[in-house]
Coordinates of C-alpha atoms in Angstrom, one line a residue:
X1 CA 10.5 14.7 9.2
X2 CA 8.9 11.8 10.6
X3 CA 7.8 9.0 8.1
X4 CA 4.6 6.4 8.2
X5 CA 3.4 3.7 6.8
X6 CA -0.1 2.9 5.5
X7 CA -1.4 -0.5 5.3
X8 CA -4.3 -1.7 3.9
X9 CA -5.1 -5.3 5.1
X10 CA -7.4 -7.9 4.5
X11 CA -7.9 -12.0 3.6
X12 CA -7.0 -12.6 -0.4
X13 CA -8.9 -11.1 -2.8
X14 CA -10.7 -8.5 -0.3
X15 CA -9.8 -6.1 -3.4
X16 CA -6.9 -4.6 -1.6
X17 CA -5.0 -4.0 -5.3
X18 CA -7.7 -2.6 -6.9
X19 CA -8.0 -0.1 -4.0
X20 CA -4.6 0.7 -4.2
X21 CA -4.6 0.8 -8.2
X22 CA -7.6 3.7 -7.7
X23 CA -5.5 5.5 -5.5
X24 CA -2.8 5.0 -7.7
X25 CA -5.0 6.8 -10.8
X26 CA -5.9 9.6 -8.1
X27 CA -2.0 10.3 -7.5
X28 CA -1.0 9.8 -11.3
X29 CA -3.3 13.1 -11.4
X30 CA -2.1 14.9 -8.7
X31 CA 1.6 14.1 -8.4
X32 CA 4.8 13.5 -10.3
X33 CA 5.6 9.8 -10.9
X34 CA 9.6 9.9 -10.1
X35 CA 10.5 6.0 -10.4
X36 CA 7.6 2.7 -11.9
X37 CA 8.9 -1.0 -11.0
X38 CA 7.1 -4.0 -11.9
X39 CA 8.4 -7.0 -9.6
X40 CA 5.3 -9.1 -9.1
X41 CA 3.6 -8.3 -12.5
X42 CA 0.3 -6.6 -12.4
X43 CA 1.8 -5.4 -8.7
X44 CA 3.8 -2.6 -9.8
X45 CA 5.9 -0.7 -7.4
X46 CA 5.9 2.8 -7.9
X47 CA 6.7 6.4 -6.2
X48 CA 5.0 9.8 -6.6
X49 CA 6.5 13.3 -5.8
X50 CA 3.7 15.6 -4.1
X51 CA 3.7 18.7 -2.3
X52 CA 7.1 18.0 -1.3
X53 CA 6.4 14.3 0.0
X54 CA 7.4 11.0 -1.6
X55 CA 5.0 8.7 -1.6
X56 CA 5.9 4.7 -2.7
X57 CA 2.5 3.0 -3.4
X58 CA 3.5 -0.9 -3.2
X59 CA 0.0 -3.0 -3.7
X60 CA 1.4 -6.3 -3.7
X61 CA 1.7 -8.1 0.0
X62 CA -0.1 -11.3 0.2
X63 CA 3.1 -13.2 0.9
X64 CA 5.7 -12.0 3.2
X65 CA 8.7 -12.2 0.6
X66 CA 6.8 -9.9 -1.0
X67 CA 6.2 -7.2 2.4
X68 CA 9.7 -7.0 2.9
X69 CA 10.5 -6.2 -0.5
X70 CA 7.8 -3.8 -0.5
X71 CA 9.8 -2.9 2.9
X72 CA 12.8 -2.6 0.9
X73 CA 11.6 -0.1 -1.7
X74 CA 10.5 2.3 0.8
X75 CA 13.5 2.2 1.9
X76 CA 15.8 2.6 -1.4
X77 CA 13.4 5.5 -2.7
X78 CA 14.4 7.4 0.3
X79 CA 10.8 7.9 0.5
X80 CA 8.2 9.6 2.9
X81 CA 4.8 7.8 3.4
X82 CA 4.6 4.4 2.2
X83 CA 1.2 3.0 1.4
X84 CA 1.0 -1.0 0.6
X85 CA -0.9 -3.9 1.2
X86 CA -0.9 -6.5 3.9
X87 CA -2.7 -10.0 5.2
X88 CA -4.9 -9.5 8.1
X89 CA -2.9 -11.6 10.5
X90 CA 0.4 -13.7 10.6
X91 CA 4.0 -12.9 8.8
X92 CA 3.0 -10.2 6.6
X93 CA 1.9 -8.3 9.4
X94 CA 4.6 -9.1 12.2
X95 CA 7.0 -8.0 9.3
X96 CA 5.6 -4.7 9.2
X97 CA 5.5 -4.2 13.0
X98 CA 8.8 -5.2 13.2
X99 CA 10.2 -2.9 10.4
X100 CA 8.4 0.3 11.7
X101 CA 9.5 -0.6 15.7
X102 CA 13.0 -1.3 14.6
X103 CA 12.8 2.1 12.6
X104 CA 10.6 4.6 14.4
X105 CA 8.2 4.8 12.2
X106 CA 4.5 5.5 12.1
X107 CA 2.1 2.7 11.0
X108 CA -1.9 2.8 10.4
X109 CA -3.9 -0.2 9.3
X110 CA -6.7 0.3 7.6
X111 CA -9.3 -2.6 7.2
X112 CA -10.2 -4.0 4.0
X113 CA -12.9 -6.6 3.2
X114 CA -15.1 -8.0 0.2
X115 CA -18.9 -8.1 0.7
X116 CA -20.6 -10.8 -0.9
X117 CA -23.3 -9.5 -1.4
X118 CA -22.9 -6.1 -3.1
X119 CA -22.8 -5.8 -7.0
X120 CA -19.5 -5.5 -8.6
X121 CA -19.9 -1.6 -9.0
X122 CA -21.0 -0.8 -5.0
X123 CA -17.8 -2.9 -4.7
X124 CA -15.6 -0.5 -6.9
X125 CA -17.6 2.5 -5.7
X126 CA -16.6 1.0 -2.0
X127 CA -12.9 0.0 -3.3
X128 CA -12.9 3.8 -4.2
X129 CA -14.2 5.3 -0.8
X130 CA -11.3 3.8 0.7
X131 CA -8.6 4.7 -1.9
X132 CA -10.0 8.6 -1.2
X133 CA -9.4 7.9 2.6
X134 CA -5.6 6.5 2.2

């Protein structure tokens, strides 16, 4: 079975948690939760049985300590599809490419941004769109 990797990148506060946090709530209803770690405090780690997949959702990945740990966790849940977050450009991002070249592994970005000038609920309704495409 052949695993991927999906990463949602974007600049700093592009609202690439809060995303991944509504797609968490959509798996917390649809799948088991087998294993919840919180290394980076609100950035909580955790992995989901479904349909016979296991799926880590990672958030946190602003920093590139913090990829490779994601990296890491994917790897020690012995786990399907990952689904975390990334920088746009630089170390976060080579990090990844390496990881999934050095491992065979599938990778999709997925583009995230802010827009300044929506209201706070188009951007949750548009934080959501996204965490229903993932």
């Amino acid at each position: 079975m052949s695993k991927f990797i999906y990463v949602l990148c974007g600049h700093s506060n592009c609202g690439k948690t809060d995303t991944l946090n509504c797609l968490r709530e959509m798996l917390q209803s649809q799948a088991k939760s087998i294993h919840l770690q919180f290394p980076h405090g609100a950035d909580r780690r955790e992995t989901f049985l479904l349909d016979g997949k296991t799926i880590c959702l990672t958030p946190g990945g602003d920093i590139e300590r913090v990829v490779k740990d994601n990296l890491k966790y994917f790897e020690e849940q012995s786990a399907d599809i990952l689904v975390t977050a990334s920088r746009s450009r630089g170390c976060t991002i080579d990090a990844i490419e390496e990881y999934c070249k050095n491992n065979d592994i599938h990778v999709e970005w997925i583009k995230k941004s802010y827009e300044h000038n929506l209201s706070i609920s188009t951007q949750c309704l548009c934080n959501q769109e996204t965490a229903d495409l993932l």
